Each structure stands twice: as C-alpha cells, then as structure tokens.
Coordinates of C-alpha atoms and ligand atoms in Angstrom, one line a residue:
M1 CA 124.1 94.3 89.1
Q2 CA 124.2 97.6 91.1
K3 CA 123.4 100.8 89.6
V4 CA 125.9 103.7 90.8
L5 CA 125.2 107.3 90.0
V6 CA 127.9 109.7 90.8
I7 CA 127.3 113.6 90.7
G8 CA 130.6 115.4 89.7
A9 CA 133.0 114.4 87.1
V10 CA 136.5 115.9 88.0
A11 CA 138.7 114.5 90.9
A12 CA 136.6 112.6 93.4
G13 CA 133.8 111.5 91.2
L14 CA 135.5 110.1 88.4
K15 CA 138.2 108.5 90.4
A16 CA 135.7 106.8 92.6
A17 CA 134.0 105.6 89.3
S18 CA 137.1 104.3 87.8
K19 CA 138.0 102.6 90.9
L20 CA 134.9 100.7 91.2
R21 CA 134.8 99.6 87.5
R22 CA 138.3 97.9 88.3
S23 CA 136.9 96.1 91.2
D24 CA 133.4 95.5 89.5
A25 CA 133.2 94.7 85.8
A26 CA 129.2 94.4 86.1
A27 CA 128.1 97.9 87.9
E28 CA 126.1 100.4 85.9
I29 CA 128.1 103.4 86.4
T30 CA 126.8 107.0 85.5
V31 CA 128.5 110.2 86.3
I32 CA 126.9 113.7 85.7
D33 CA 128.3 116.8 85.8
K34 CA 126.8 120.3 85.1
G35 CA 130.0 121.8 83.3
Q36 CA 131.1 120.6 79.9
Y37 CA 134.8 119.9 81.0
I38 CA 135.5 116.8 82.7
S39 CA 138.3 115.1 84.4
Y40 CA 140.7 118.0 84.0
G41 CA 143.6 118.7 86.0
A42 CA 142.3 122.0 88.0
C43 CA 146.0 122.0 89.7
G44 CA 147.5 122.4 86.5
M45 CA 145.4 125.5 85.5
P46 CA 148.0 128.2 86.9
Y47 CA 150.6 126.7 85.0
F48 CA 148.4 126.9 81.8
V49 CA 147.9 130.4 82.5
A50 CA 151.6 131.0 83.0
G51 CA 152.3 129.3 79.7
D52 CA 154.4 126.5 81.0
V53 CA 151.7 124.1 79.8
D54 CA 151.1 125.3 76.4
D55 CA 147.7 123.9 75.7
Y56 CA 144.7 123.5 78.1
K57 CA 144.0 119.9 76.1
A58 CA 147.1 118.5 78.2
L59 CA 145.2 119.4 81.4
L60 CA 142.3 116.8 79.9
S61 CA 144.7 114.2 78.6
T62 CA 146.0 110.7 80.1
P63 CA 150.0 110.6 80.4
T64 CA 149.9 109.0 77.0
G65 CA 148.0 112.0 75.2
V66 CA 144.4 110.7 75.3
E67 CA 141.7 113.2 75.9
R68 CA 139.6 112.1 78.7
T69 CA 136.2 112.7 76.8
P70 CA 133.1 110.9 77.5
A71 CA 133.6 108.5 74.5
Y72 CA 136.8 107.7 76.3
F73 CA 135.2 106.7 79.5
E74 CA 132.5 104.8 77.5
S75 CA 134.9 102.9 75.4
V76 CA 137.9 102.4 77.8
K77 CA 135.9 101.8 81.3
N78 CA 132.4 101.2 80.4
I79 CA 131.5 104.4 82.3
K80 CA 128.6 106.7 81.0
V81 CA 129.6 110.3 81.6
L82 CA 127.1 112.8 80.8
P83 CA 128.2 116.4 80.9
G84 CA 125.9 119.3 81.1
K85 CA 123.4 117.8 83.5
L86 CA 122.7 119.5 86.9
A87 CA 121.4 117.9 89.8
T88 CA 118.9 119.5 91.3
A89 CA 117.5 117.2 93.7
I90 CA 118.1 114.0 95.6
N91 CA 115.0 112.0 96.4
R92 CA 116.4 109.5 99.1
K93 CA 113.3 107.4 99.4
E94 CA 112.8 106.8 95.8
K95 CA 116.5 106.6 95.4
S96 CA 116.8 108.9 92.4
V97 CA 118.2 112.2 91.4
T98 CA 116.7 114.9 89.6
A99 CA 118.8 116.2 86.8
Q100 CA 118.1 119.0 84.4
D101 CA 120.0 119.3 81.1
V102 CA 121.7 122.8 81.2
A103 CA 121.4 123.5 77.4
S104 CA 117.7 122.4 77.1
G105 CA 116.4 122.8 80.5
D106 CA 114.8 119.2 80.2
I107 CA 114.1 117.3 83.5
A108 CA 115.0 113.6 84.0
T109 CA 114.9 111.3 86.9
M110 CA 118.2 109.1 87.5
N111 CA 117.7 106.1 89.7
Y112 CA 120.4 104.7 91.9
D113 CA 121.3 101.6 94.2
K114 CA 124.5 103.8 95.3
L115 CA 125.0 107.6 95.0
V116 CA 128.2 109.5 94.9
I117 CA 128.4 113.2 95.8
A118 CA 131.5 114.8 94.5
T119 CA 130.2 118.4 93.9
G120 CA 133.6 120.1 94.8
A121 CA 133.5 123.4 96.2
T122 CA 132.6 126.9 95.0
P123 CA 134.9 130.3 95.2
V124 CA 133.8 132.7 97.6
K125 CA 132.6 135.8 96.0
P126 CA 132.2 138.6 98.4
P127 CA 129.3 141.3 98.0
I128 CA 132.1 143.9 96.7
P129 CA 130.1 146.7 94.5
G130 CA 131.3 146.2 91.0
I131 CA 132.3 142.3 91.3
E132 CA 130.0 141.7 88.3
L133 CA 132.1 143.9 85.9
G134 CA 134.1 142.1 83.0
N135 CA 137.6 141.2 83.6
V136 CA 136.9 140.2 87.0
F137 CA 137.3 136.6 87.5
S138 CA 137.2 133.9 90.0
M139 CA 140.2 131.3 89.4
W140 CA 138.2 128.3 89.5
H141 CA 137.2 126.6 86.5
L142 CA 138.9 125.7 83.0
E143 CA 136.8 128.5 81.2
D144 CA 138.5 131.0 83.8
A145 CA 141.9 130.1 83.1
M146 CA 141.4 129.8 79.3
A147 CA 140.1 133.5 79.5
I148 CA 142.8 135.0 81.6
R149 CA 145.2 133.3 79.4
K150 CA 144.1 134.5 76.2
L151 CA 143.8 138.1 77.7
A152 CA 147.3 137.6 79.0
E153 CA 148.6 136.1 75.6
R154 CA 147.4 138.9 73.5
G155 CA 149.1 141.8 75.6
K156 CA 145.7 143.0 77.0
V157 CA 146.8 142.9 80.5
E158 CA 149.5 145.5 81.7
K159 CA 148.3 145.6 85.3
A160 CA 146.4 143.0 87.4
V161 CA 145.2 142.8 90.9
I162 CA 144.9 139.4 92.5
I163 CA 142.6 139.7 95.7
G164 CA 143.9 137.0 98.3
G165 CA 147.3 135.8 99.2
G166 CA 146.5 132.3 99.6
L167 CA 147.6 129.2 97.5
V168 CA 145.5 130.1 94.3
G169 CA 146.3 133.8 94.4
M170 CA 150.0 133.3 94.9
E171 CA 150.1 130.7 92.1
M172 CA 148.3 133.2 89.6
A173 CA 150.4 136.0 90.9
E174 CA 153.3 134.2 89.5
A175 CA 151.4 133.0 86.3
L176 CA 150.7 136.7 85.3
K177 CA 154.2 137.9 86.3
M178 CA 155.3 135.5 83.5
W179 CA 153.5 137.5 80.9
D180 CA 155.3 140.7 82.3
V181 CA 152.0 142.0 84.2
D182 CA 152.4 144.3 86.8
V183 CA 151.0 142.3 89.5
T184 CA 149.6 143.7 92.9
V185 CA 148.1 141.1 95.7
V186 CA 145.7 142.6 98.2
E187 CA 145.4 140.6 101.3
M188 CA 143.0 141.3 103.9
Q189 CA 144.8 139.6 106.7
S190 CA 148.1 140.7 108.1
H191 CA 150.1 138.2 106.1
I192 CA 149.9 136.1 102.7
F193 CA 149.4 132.4 103.6
T194 CA 147.8 133.4 106.8
A195 CA 146.0 129.8 106.8
F196 CA 149.1 127.6 107.0
L197 CA 152.2 129.6 107.8
D198 CA 153.3 131.1 111.2
D199 CA 153.8 135.1 111.0
E200 CA 157.5 135.0 110.5
V201 CA 157.6 132.4 108.1
A202 CA 155.0 134.2 106.0
S203 CA 156.9 137.4 106.4
A204 CA 160.1 135.8 104.8
V205 CA 158.0 134.7 102.2
E206 CA 156.7 138.0 101.6
K207 CA 160.1 139.9 101.7
Y208 CA 161.1 137.1 98.7
V209 CA 158.0 137.9 96.8
R210 CA 158.3 141.8 96.9
E211 CA 162.2 141.4 96.1
A212 CA 160.9 139.6 93.1
G213 CA 158.7 142.4 91.8
I214 CA 155.2 141.5 93.0
T215 CA 153.3 144.3 95.1
L216 CA 152.0 143.0 98.3
L217 CA 149.4 144.9 100.2
T218 CA 148.7 143.2 103.2
A219 CA 146.2 144.4 105.9
E220 CA 144.1 146.1 103.1
K221 CA 140.7 145.5 102.3
V222 CA 139.1 145.8 98.8
V223 CA 135.9 147.8 98.9
E224 CA 134.9 148.6 95.4
F225 CA 135.4 147.7 91.7
Q226 CA 135.0 150.6 89.5
G227 CA 134.9 150.6 85.4
M228 CA 132.3 151.0 82.4
E229 CA 131.9 147.4 81.2
T230 CA 135.2 145.9 82.4
V231 CA 137.1 146.8 85.6
S232 CA 139.4 149.6 85.3
Q233 CA 140.1 150.4 88.7
V234 CA 140.1 148.6 92.2
R235 CA 139.5 150.8 95.4
T236 CA 140.8 149.5 98.6
D237 CA 140.6 151.0 102.1
K238 CA 143.8 152.8 101.6
R239 CA 144.2 153.5 98.0
T240 CA 142.8 153.3 94.3
I241 CA 144.8 150.9 91.7
S242 CA 144.5 151.1 87.9
V243 CA 143.9 147.5 86.6
D244 CA 142.9 145.5 83.3
L245 CA 142.2 142.4 85.1
V246 CA 141.2 141.2 88.7
I247 CA 141.4 137.8 90.0
M248 CA 139.3 136.8 93.0
A249 CA 141.1 134.4 95.1
V250 CA 139.5 134.4 98.7
G251 CA 139.0 131.0 99.5
A252 CA 136.2 128.3 98.8
K253 CA 133.3 126.6 100.4
P254 CA 131.7 123.3 99.9
N255 CA 128.8 122.6 97.5
A256 CA 127.0 120.9 100.1
Q257 CA 123.5 122.6 99.5
L258 CA 122.2 119.4 97.4
A259 CA 122.9 117.1 100.1
K260 CA 121.5 119.5 102.9
D261 CA 118.3 119.6 100.9
A262 CA 118.2 115.9 100.8
G263 CA 118.4 115.9 104.7
L264 CA 121.9 114.5 105.0
E265 CA 123.9 115.8 107.9
I266 CA 126.2 118.8 107.4
G267 CA 128.9 119.8 109.6
Q268 CA 130.1 122.9 111.4
T269 CA 132.7 123.6 108.6
G270 CA 130.0 123.6 106.1
G271 CA 130.9 120.1 104.5
I272 CA 129.0 117.1 104.1
V273 CA 129.6 115.0 107.2
V274 CA 131.0 111.3 106.3
N275 CA 132.5 108.4 108.2
D276 CA 135.6 107.0 107.8
R277 CA 134.3 104.8 104.8
L278 CA 133.3 108.0 103.3
Q279 CA 129.5 107.3 103.9
T280 CA 127.1 110.1 104.6
S281 CA 124.5 109.9 107.0
D282 CA 122.5 107.8 104.5
P283 CA 124.6 104.2 104.0
D284 CA 123.5 104.4 100.6
I285 CA 125.1 107.9 99.6
Y286 CA 129.0 108.2 99.7
A287 CA 130.6 111.7 99.4
G288 CA 134.2 112.6 98.9
G289 CA 136.5 115.6 97.6
D290 CA 136.0 119.2 98.4
C291 CA 132.3 118.8 99.2
V292 CA 132.9 117.0 102.6
E293 CA 134.9 117.9 105.9
N294 CA 137.8 115.8 107.1
V295 CA 139.0 114.8 110.4
H296 CA 142.5 116.5 111.1
I297 CA 144.9 113.6 112.1
I298 CA 146.6 115.5 114.7
T299 CA 143.8 117.4 116.5
G300 CA 140.6 115.0 115.6
Q301 CA 138.5 117.9 114.8
K302 CA 136.7 118.4 111.8
V303 CA 138.3 120.6 108.9
F304 CA 137.5 121.9 105.5
T305 CA 140.6 121.0 103.4
P306 CA 139.6 121.3 99.8
M307 CA 142.7 119.6 98.0
G308 CA 143.1 117.6 94.8
S309 CA 145.3 115.1 96.8
V310 CA 142.6 114.4 99.2
A311 CA 139.8 114.3 96.8
N312 CA 141.8 111.7 94.7
K313 CA 142.4 109.5 97.7
H314 CA 138.7 110.0 98.6
G315 CA 137.6 108.7 95.3
R316 CA 139.6 105.8 95.6
V317 CA 138.4 104.7 99.0
I318 CA 134.7 105.2 97.8
G319 CA 135.1 103.0 94.6
E320 CA 136.6 100.4 96.7
N321 CA 133.7 100.4 99.3
L322 CA 131.0 100.4 96.2
A323 CA 132.7 97.3 95.3
D324 CA 132.0 95.8 98.7
G325 CA 135.7 96.7 100.0
C326 CA 136.3 97.8 103.3
S327 CA 138.5 100.8 102.8
T328 CA 138.9 103.6 105.1
F329 CA 140.2 107.3 104.9
R330 CA 142.4 108.1 107.8
G331 CA 142.2 111.8 107.8
V332 CA 144.3 114.7 106.7
L333 CA 147.3 116.8 108.0
G334 CA 146.4 119.9 105.9
T335 CA 149.9 119.4 103.7
V336 CA 150.3 121.9 101.5
I337 CA 153.0 122.6 99.0
V338 CA 153.2 125.6 96.5
K339 CA 155.8 127.1 94.1
V340 CA 156.3 130.9 94.4
L341 CA 158.5 132.1 91.8
D342 CA 161.7 130.3 92.4
W343 CA 161.0 129.3 95.8
N344 CA 158.8 126.6 97.1
V345 CA 156.9 127.0 100.1
G346 CA 155.1 124.0 102.3
K347 CA 153.4 123.1 105.5
V348 CA 152.0 119.9 107.3
G349 CA 150.3 119.3 110.4
L350 CA 149.9 122.4 112.8
T351 CA 151.5 125.8 112.6
E352 CA 152.8 127.2 115.8
K353 CA 149.8 129.4 116.3
E354 CA 147.6 126.4 115.9
A355 CA 149.5 124.0 118.3
K356 CA 149.3 127.1 120.7
K357 CA 145.5 127.5 120.6
H358 CA 145.0 123.7 120.8
G359 CA 146.8 124.0 123.9
Y360 CA 150.0 121.6 123.3
N361 CA 152.8 121.7 125.4
Y362 CA 155.3 122.0 122.4
V363 CA 158.7 123.0 121.2
A364 CA 159.4 124.7 117.8
A365 CA 162.9 125.1 116.1
T366 CA 163.7 126.8 112.8
V367 CA 167.1 126.0 111.0
A368 CA 168.3 127.3 107.7
G369 CA 170.8 125.4 105.7
Y370 CA 171.7 123.9 102.2
D371 CA 169.4 121.6 100.2
K372 CA 172.8 119.6 99.5
P373 CA 176.2 120.0 99.9
H374 CA 177.4 123.6 99.5
Y375 CA 180.1 122.5 96.8
Y376 CA 177.5 120.9 94.7
P377 CA 176.5 123.2 91.5
D378 CA 172.9 123.9 92.2
S379 CA 172.9 123.9 96.1
T380 CA 170.6 126.3 97.5
L381 CA 169.2 127.5 100.9
M382 CA 166.1 126.6 102.5
S383 CA 164.7 127.1 106.2
V384 CA 162.6 124.3 107.9
K385 CA 160.4 125.1 111.1
L386 CA 159.4 122.0 113.1
I387 CA 156.9 122.0 115.9
V388 CA 156.9 118.9 118.5
D389 CA 154.9 118.1 121.4
I390 CA 156.9 118.1 124.5
D391 CA 155.1 115.6 126.4
T392 CA 155.0 113.1 123.7
G393 CA 157.6 114.0 121.6
K394 CA 155.3 113.5 118.6
V395 CA 155.9 115.8 115.5
L396 CA 152.9 118.3 115.4
G397 CA 153.9 120.2 112.2
A398 CA 156.4 121.8 109.9
Q399 CA 156.7 124.6 107.7
A400 CA 159.5 125.0 105.1
Y401 CA 160.5 127.5 102.2
G402 CA 163.4 128.3 99.9
G403 CA 164.8 126.8 97.1
G404 CA 165.4 123.2 96.3
D405 CA 163.0 120.4 97.2
V406 CA 161.0 121.6 100.0
S407 CA 158.1 119.0 99.1
K408 CA 160.8 116.2 100.1
R409 CA 161.3 117.6 103.6
I410 CA 157.5 118.2 104.1
D411 CA 156.8 114.7 102.9
I412 CA 159.4 113.3 105.4
F413 CA 157.5 115.3 108.3
A414 CA 153.8 114.1 106.8
T415 CA 155.2 110.5 106.6
T416 CA 156.3 110.5 110.2
M417 CA 153.0 112.3 111.7
T418 CA 150.8 109.9 109.5
M419 CA 152.6 106.8 111.3
G420 CA 152.2 108.7 114.6
G421 CA 156.0 109.2 114.8
T422 CA 157.8 111.2 117.5
V423 CA 160.9 113.4 116.5
H424 CA 163.1 110.8 117.7
D425 CA 161.6 108.5 114.9
M426 CA 162.1 111.1 112.6
V427 CA 165.9 111.6 112.9
D428 CA 166.5 108.0 113.0
I429 CA 164.9 107.7 109.3
D430 CA 167.5 105.6 107.1
L431 CA 167.2 108.5 104.4
S432 CA 169.1 108.3 101.2
Y433 CA 172.4 110.6 100.5
A434 CA 174.4 111.4 97.4
P435 CA 175.7 114.9 96.9
P436 CA 173.2 115.8 94.0
F437 CA 170.3 114.9 96.3
N438 CA 170.8 116.1 99.8
N439 CA 173.4 116.2 102.7
P440 CA 174.5 113.4 104.8
I441 CA 172.4 114.9 107.4
D442 CA 168.9 116.0 105.6
I443 CA 167.8 119.5 106.6
A444 CA 164.5 117.8 107.8
V445 CA 166.7 115.8 110.3
M446 CA 168.7 119.0 111.3
A447 CA 165.4 120.7 112.4
G448 CA 164.8 117.3 114.5
H449 CA 168.2 117.7 116.1
S450 CA 167.8 121.3 116.7
I451 CA 164.5 120.4 118.7
L452 CA 166.4 117.6 120.6
N453 CA 169.2 120.0 121.4
K454 CA 166.4 122.5 122.9
L455 CA 164.6 119.9 124.7
S456 CA 168.1 119.0 126.6
D457 CA 168.8 122.8 127.0
R458 CA 172.0 122.6 124.8
L459 CA 170.3 125.3 122.5
I460 CA 168.3 128.4 123.3
G461 CA 166.8 129.9 120.3
I462 CA 165.0 133.0 119.6
N463 CA 162.9 133.4 116.7
P464 CA 163.2 136.7 114.4
I465 CA 159.9 138.4 115.6
E466 CA 161.2 138.1 119.3
A467 CA 164.7 139.2 118.4
F468 CA 163.1 142.1 116.3
K469 CA 162.0 143.3 119.4
K470 CA 165.2 143.4 121.3
L471 CA 167.0 145.8 118.6
N472 CA 168.4 148.7 120.0
D473 CA 167.7 147.1 123.7
Q474 CA 171.1 148.3 125.8
N475 CA 170.7 145.1 127.7
V476 CA 171.1 142.8 124.6
V477 CA 174.0 142.2 122.3
F478 CA 173.4 140.9 118.8
L479 CA 176.6 138.8 118.1
D480 CA 177.4 138.4 114.3
V481 CA 180.1 135.7 113.8
R482 CA 180.4 135.8 110.5
S483 CA 183.9 136.7 108.7
P484 CA 184.2 140.7 108.1
K485 CA 183.7 140.3 104.3
E486 CA 180.6 138.5 104.6
C487 CA 179.4 141.2 107.1
E488 CA 180.4 144.0 104.7
Q489 CA 178.3 142.6 101.9
V490 CA 175.0 141.9 104.0
K491 CA 174.1 143.1 107.0
L492 CA 171.1 141.9 109.3
T493 CA 170.1 145.4 110.0
E494 CA 171.4 148.6 111.4
C495 CA 171.1 149.0 115.1
N496 CA 173.2 150.2 118.0
N497 CA 173.5 146.9 119.8
M498 CA 175.4 145.0 117.1
C499 CA 178.8 143.4 117.6
Y500 CA 180.8 141.9 115.0
L501 CA 183.3 139.3 116.2
P502 CA 184.3 136.5 113.7
L503 CA 183.9 133.1 115.2
D504 CA 187.7 132.1 114.8
Q505 CA 188.2 135.3 117.1
L506 CA 185.5 134.7 119.4
R507 CA 187.7 132.7 122.1
S508 CA 190.5 134.9 122.0
K509 CA 188.3 138.1 122.6
V510 CA 185.6 136.9 124.5
G511 CA 186.8 139.4 127.2
E512 CA 185.1 142.1 125.0
L513 CA 181.9 140.8 125.6
N514 CA 179.6 141.4 128.6
K515 CA 178.4 138.5 130.8
N516 CA 175.6 140.4 132.3
K517 CA 173.8 141.2 129.0
E518 CA 172.0 138.9 126.8
I519 CA 173.7 137.8 123.7
I520 CA 172.0 136.8 120.4
A521 CA 174.4 135.0 118.3
F522 CA 174.0 134.5 114.7
C523 CA 175.4 134.0 111.1
K524 CA 174.1 133.6 107.6
I525 CA 171.9 130.5 108.7
S526 CA 173.2 130.4 112.5
L527 CA 175.2 127.2 112.2
R528 CA 178.1 129.3 113.4
G529 CA 176.1 131.2 115.8
Y530 CA 175.1 128.2 117.5
E531 CA 178.8 127.2 117.7
A532 CA 179.3 130.6 119.2
S533 CA 176.6 129.9 121.8
G534 CA 178.5 126.8 122.9
I535 CA 181.8 128.7 123.3
L536 CA 180.1 131.5 125.1
K537 CA 178.5 129.3 127.5
G538 CA 181.8 127.4 128.2
C539 CA 183.3 130.7 129.2
G540 CA 180.5 131.3 131.7
F541 CA 178.1 133.1 129.7
E542 CA 174.6 132.4 131.1
N543 CA 171.9 134.5 128.9
V544 CA 173.1 133.4 125.2
K545 CA 170.4 132.7 122.8
V546 CA 170.6 131.6 118.7
L547 CA 169.0 133.7 116.2
E548 CA 167.0 131.0 114.4
G549 CA 167.4 130.5 110.9
G550 CA 170.0 133.4 111.3
I551 CA 170.1 135.9 108.3
Y552 CA 168.3 133.8 105.7
A553 CA 165.3 133.5 107.7
W554 CA 165.1 137.2 109.1
P555 CA 162.1 138.6 107.2
Y556 CA 162.8 142.3 107.9
Ligands
FAD601 C1 143.8 127.2 90.4 C2 143.6 125.8 91.2 C3 144.6 125.4 91.6 C4 144.6 124.1 92.6 N1 145.9 123.7 92.7 C5 146.0 122.6 93.7 C6 147.2 121.8 93.7 O1 148.3 122.5 93.7 N2 146.9 120.9 95.0 C7 145.9 120.4 95.3 O2 145.8 119.2 96.0 N3 144.8 120.9 94.9 C8 144.7 122.0 94.1 N4 143.7 122.6 94.0 C9 142.3 122.0 94.4 C10 141.9 121.0 93.6 O3 141.7 121.3 92.3 C11 140.5 120.3 94.3 O4 140.7 120.3 95.5 C12 139.9 119.2 93.3 O5 139.6 119.7 92.1 C13 138.5 118.8 94.1 O6 137.9 117.9 93.5 P1 136.6 117.4 93.4 O7 136.2 116.3 92.8 O8 136.2 117.3 94.9 O9 135.7 118.7 93.0 P2 135.8 119.4 91.8 O10 137.1 119.0 90.9 O11 135.5 120.7 92.0 O12 134.7 118.9 91.1 C14 133.3 119.1 91.2 C15 132.4 119.0 90.1 O13 131.0 118.8 90.4 C16 130.3 119.3 89.4 N5 129.0 119.6 90.3 C17 128.9 120.4 91.3 N6 127.7 120.6 91.6 C18 126.7 119.8 90.8 C19 125.6 119.4 90.6 N7 124.6 119.9 91.5 N8 125.3 118.7 89.5 C20 126.3 118.4 88.5 N9 127.2 118.7 88.6 C21 127.7 119.5 90.0 C22 131.1 120.6 89.1 O14 130.7 121.2 87.9 C23 132.5 120.0 89.0 O15 132.9 120.0 87.9 C24 143.4 123.9 93.0 C25 142.2 124.4 92.5 C26 142.5 125.5 91.7 C27 141.1 125.9 91.7

C-alpha cells in the first residue's frame, strides 16, 4: 500500500488526490494545507465579491450543495485532509516532510512513498511605502474576498483603486462597480491586459471600459499609500487619489521555495521544473498547478501560466500517474477568457507581438461581425483577431472581444491549435449552426477566410494603429461607404481626408476618387469596406486597403 502525501489542498492537490483514489482504493492519501479553507473555487471569488454568488460557501460546495470539508473528503473519498499544517521542509533522503501546526506551532514529521507539491502561487507585493495599511488587499485567498465583500456590502467603500489591469484587477473592478463604487484602475504598462492582448485590441477594450464608467490610468505607477490606520490616499507618479480601499493585483509568482530548498530543479520562470508526466527532478515527487512551469505548445518554451484550468488538468495527470498510469501533460496555449462588464475578452496562443518576437513569418487579420444573425433578438457584435504562420498555415494565436460567446470562438482556435491544425483545417470544421447560436459562417471561420483572402492578395488590410497614423495625410483617403444616415449617427473620427460615398453609389461615382491616392475603405464592421475594395480594384485602383474591424474595432 503506497503512502502519498500532498502539499496544497485547493485545485491541483485535491484533484490529484481524488483522481488517485478513483484508481487506487488502497493508497493512504494525506493532504495538508497551511490555510483553513480547502478545495474552494478561487476563480469564483470576484463573483462572490460582486454579489452574483450570494454565499461564499457556494465556492466550497459540490454541485449538489455538499460542503467539501475534511470530513467530506474522509467519508466520501477516504482522503485525510489536514488544514492549518504548513510544510516547512522536504527531506528527500528520509522521504519525509516537516509540517508545522499553524495554530499550536507543533512540529510533525510526515513520511511518504510519493509526494505531490501543489503549493500554488503567491501574489506579488511590491515594496510600495504604506502597503501594510489597513484596507490594502491582495485578491488571492477566500479571506480577502470575504473582507472586501463585507466592506462593499456595508457601504464602507465609495472609492477604490485597483493596482494592475490584468485578469484579477479587471474582474475586481467589475465586482466593485456592482456596489456602485467609484473605481480607478492604475496600470503601469501602457495598456491593460498587456500580457495577452495586442495594443489595438487592448485599446478597444479600454475604450469600452472607460465608456462604462471605470477610470483607467495607464502608463502610471503607484508610488505610495497614505493614511493613518487604513489607506486614505494613493499617490501615483502623476496624481493623488482619495480612496477607501485598494486592491493589489499585479501578478503572482510560483510558490517554489520549498521545492528549491529540497534541491529540486527550478526553471528560469521561477516555477518547479517537471517532465511531461509532471515528475520533478526527483521521480518520487510530482508537482502541479501554479507552482510549476509549463511548456508552451506553440513555441516549445517554458512559461509560467497560473490558471485554474491548467492546475486541474495537472491534478488529473498526477493522480493517474501515482496509480501507475502513464498520463502526460501536453502543455499550454496560454488560453484566457475574462468577463469585463458586458463584454467578454479572450486570447489563445501567441499575440501578434509575440509572433513577431519569436521570428514567425506570420499574417494577422481582424474581423468584426455579429455573433449570430443580425435579425435574431439578442445578436451582438464581436471582433476576432487571428494570427497564422505563413510558412506552415498553422494557427499561432487569436484574440477576441465583444458581446456574445467569445469563449466559443477562442475554444475553436484552441482546439485547432492543440491538434496542430492549419487555418485550412479550421475553416473546414463542421460547426453547428442555428440562428440562436451563430451564423452559417461563424465569425471564427470568417477570420480564417480573411487570412486566406490576405494570403491570396484578395484583401489588403490595415489595422487601426497604422490607419490612425494616416489621418489627415493628403496622399490617403479614408472612404466611408456606409449610408448617409449611419454616417450622421456615428463617425469614425474627424479628419480632413475623409470621404463619404455609400457603397450603392460607389460604382457610379468612382470617378470622384483619385487613383493616385491610397484608399482606406471601411464601414461599421468593414464588410462593405471589403466589397468597396473589390469594386475599386475592378476599376483599376491599385492602392486600396480595408480598415480591419471597421468602426467597431476602432479604438480611438
Ligand atoms: C481572483 C482570482 C480569480 C481567478 N480566476 C481564474 C479563472 O477565471 N480561470 C482560471 O483558469 N484561473 C483563475 N484563477 C487562478 C486559479 O485560481 C489558480 O490557478 C488555481 O487556484 C491554482 O491552483 P493550485 O492548486 O495550483 O494552487 P492554489 O489554489 O493556490 O492552492 C495552493 C494551496 O497550497 C497551500 N500551500 C502553499 N504553500 C504551502 C505549504 N508550504 N504548506 C502547506 N500548504 C501550502 C496554499 O495555502 C494553498 O491553499 C484565479 C485566481 C484568483 C486569485
């Protein structure tokens, strides 16, 4: 009978233990965690803070409403879970772990045949003066979520500053907005979501977030927190902001010190090095979840991707291998989906800037369109950017944002990429269709068609950042082919090289356009812009581009 000890009782640790139990009825399985709360849905915490999830206990429960306590694990799974036990050292020679009882300070030695390290990650706490003041939180543990919700619910928070415009930061901005809090997000980089979106995509999301009433201060750095006992002011390098609450969300680093002290190999990313069976450099010690580094499926490089989706998959692989299975973990694509107010934002694989950095010969295309037929009641717009390797045709990455089911499109790309598929494979997938769900040609496939049109020179696109540089350039014409009524309602921008010529008049009035100028055609989503470019090319215009994503994706 093997003795398995697991350190960490949230996602990866308890998944590994539970999977092992399903395959090995006899193993003696013990899981320790320094915290009091075990097996909770950390990803649901922002929705608990927002009030969407009423009771925090829902995050600790099974779908049938049973709370996952140590007693539950003991009785249902025959797994001993010991909260409040901090692992302080791993003795690989003796095959034991030193564990300290957090409440009493008592030390115990726990033996193992196989050990699993699932210690997660720790939020980064930069050394900003005043960071120890009350009401400055890191949003990481259930206790943080409960404390923030309590303050918001009792009306104790009028103004909040969130530091960091990443996933957790933006989810928390939305959560506090639900309590009518005046929210400011301060981001040091020039954009939010800078780790996973290209600049023009991030800019479009920023425009939406600002219009929805959240103040975004990008390229701005917090330098000090001020206050007596609790924080009352945040000082940045540009201004001072009055606050009642601060949430630090500036990233996380792997909890790998325990492994490092035990002499296990640690990678460049700071995560524990594991093989594809998730064994560390000691074959009797497995590791998974946020404390390890992963292989990126596209680049083959090691990356730190602290995601619950990955941690759970790791747990399953480890559990199977502990039971003498032969399971491997293929790697990650850095897939992300996040709800930002009424928009959804997602990404998979490489961004354009990453594709460039890694030296790919790539083509990128952005399309905007409806998630389902325009006539269907709740149809809404979204934008998809796709990046493809020109040499192999393989999909390298995609980003999408807007209303509707963005995750479905991201998952179409993720599936294609996991199979090593090309853009041709992707556009051939026999996707489901009925008006309540999507269009006959899904927007993900439209993005693939756009790439194929570009590769065959039928479409020359220009992204908003490049187009913006050409505003007021007298050698360029911005050709808006929408109807006069649409143009009255919304304009792309004010500039002196704009020409309004509806698509249905373009053929008859083509003589009014100068063939020697560069023409950038567009409409609301640039579908009519693409039609216009075809008409103009047919009339002998040689320098015609389509503004990718049209007005919908214009971030200015
Ligand atoms: C606010 C928020 C929202 C998120 N949303 C998403 C999302 O939408 N999608 C997604 O995929 N991911 C999301 N994540 C990330 C996800 O929660 C983590 O990737 C996941 O919890 C990692 O699981 P893990 O088991 O590796 O580590 P953890 O869940 O961090 O668990 C590690 C456990 O190990 C314990 N531990 C550490 N060191 C020791 C020690 N020395 N001794 C004993 N115990 C120890 C810790 O107390 C902790 O309980 C979110 C995270 C946060 C904070």
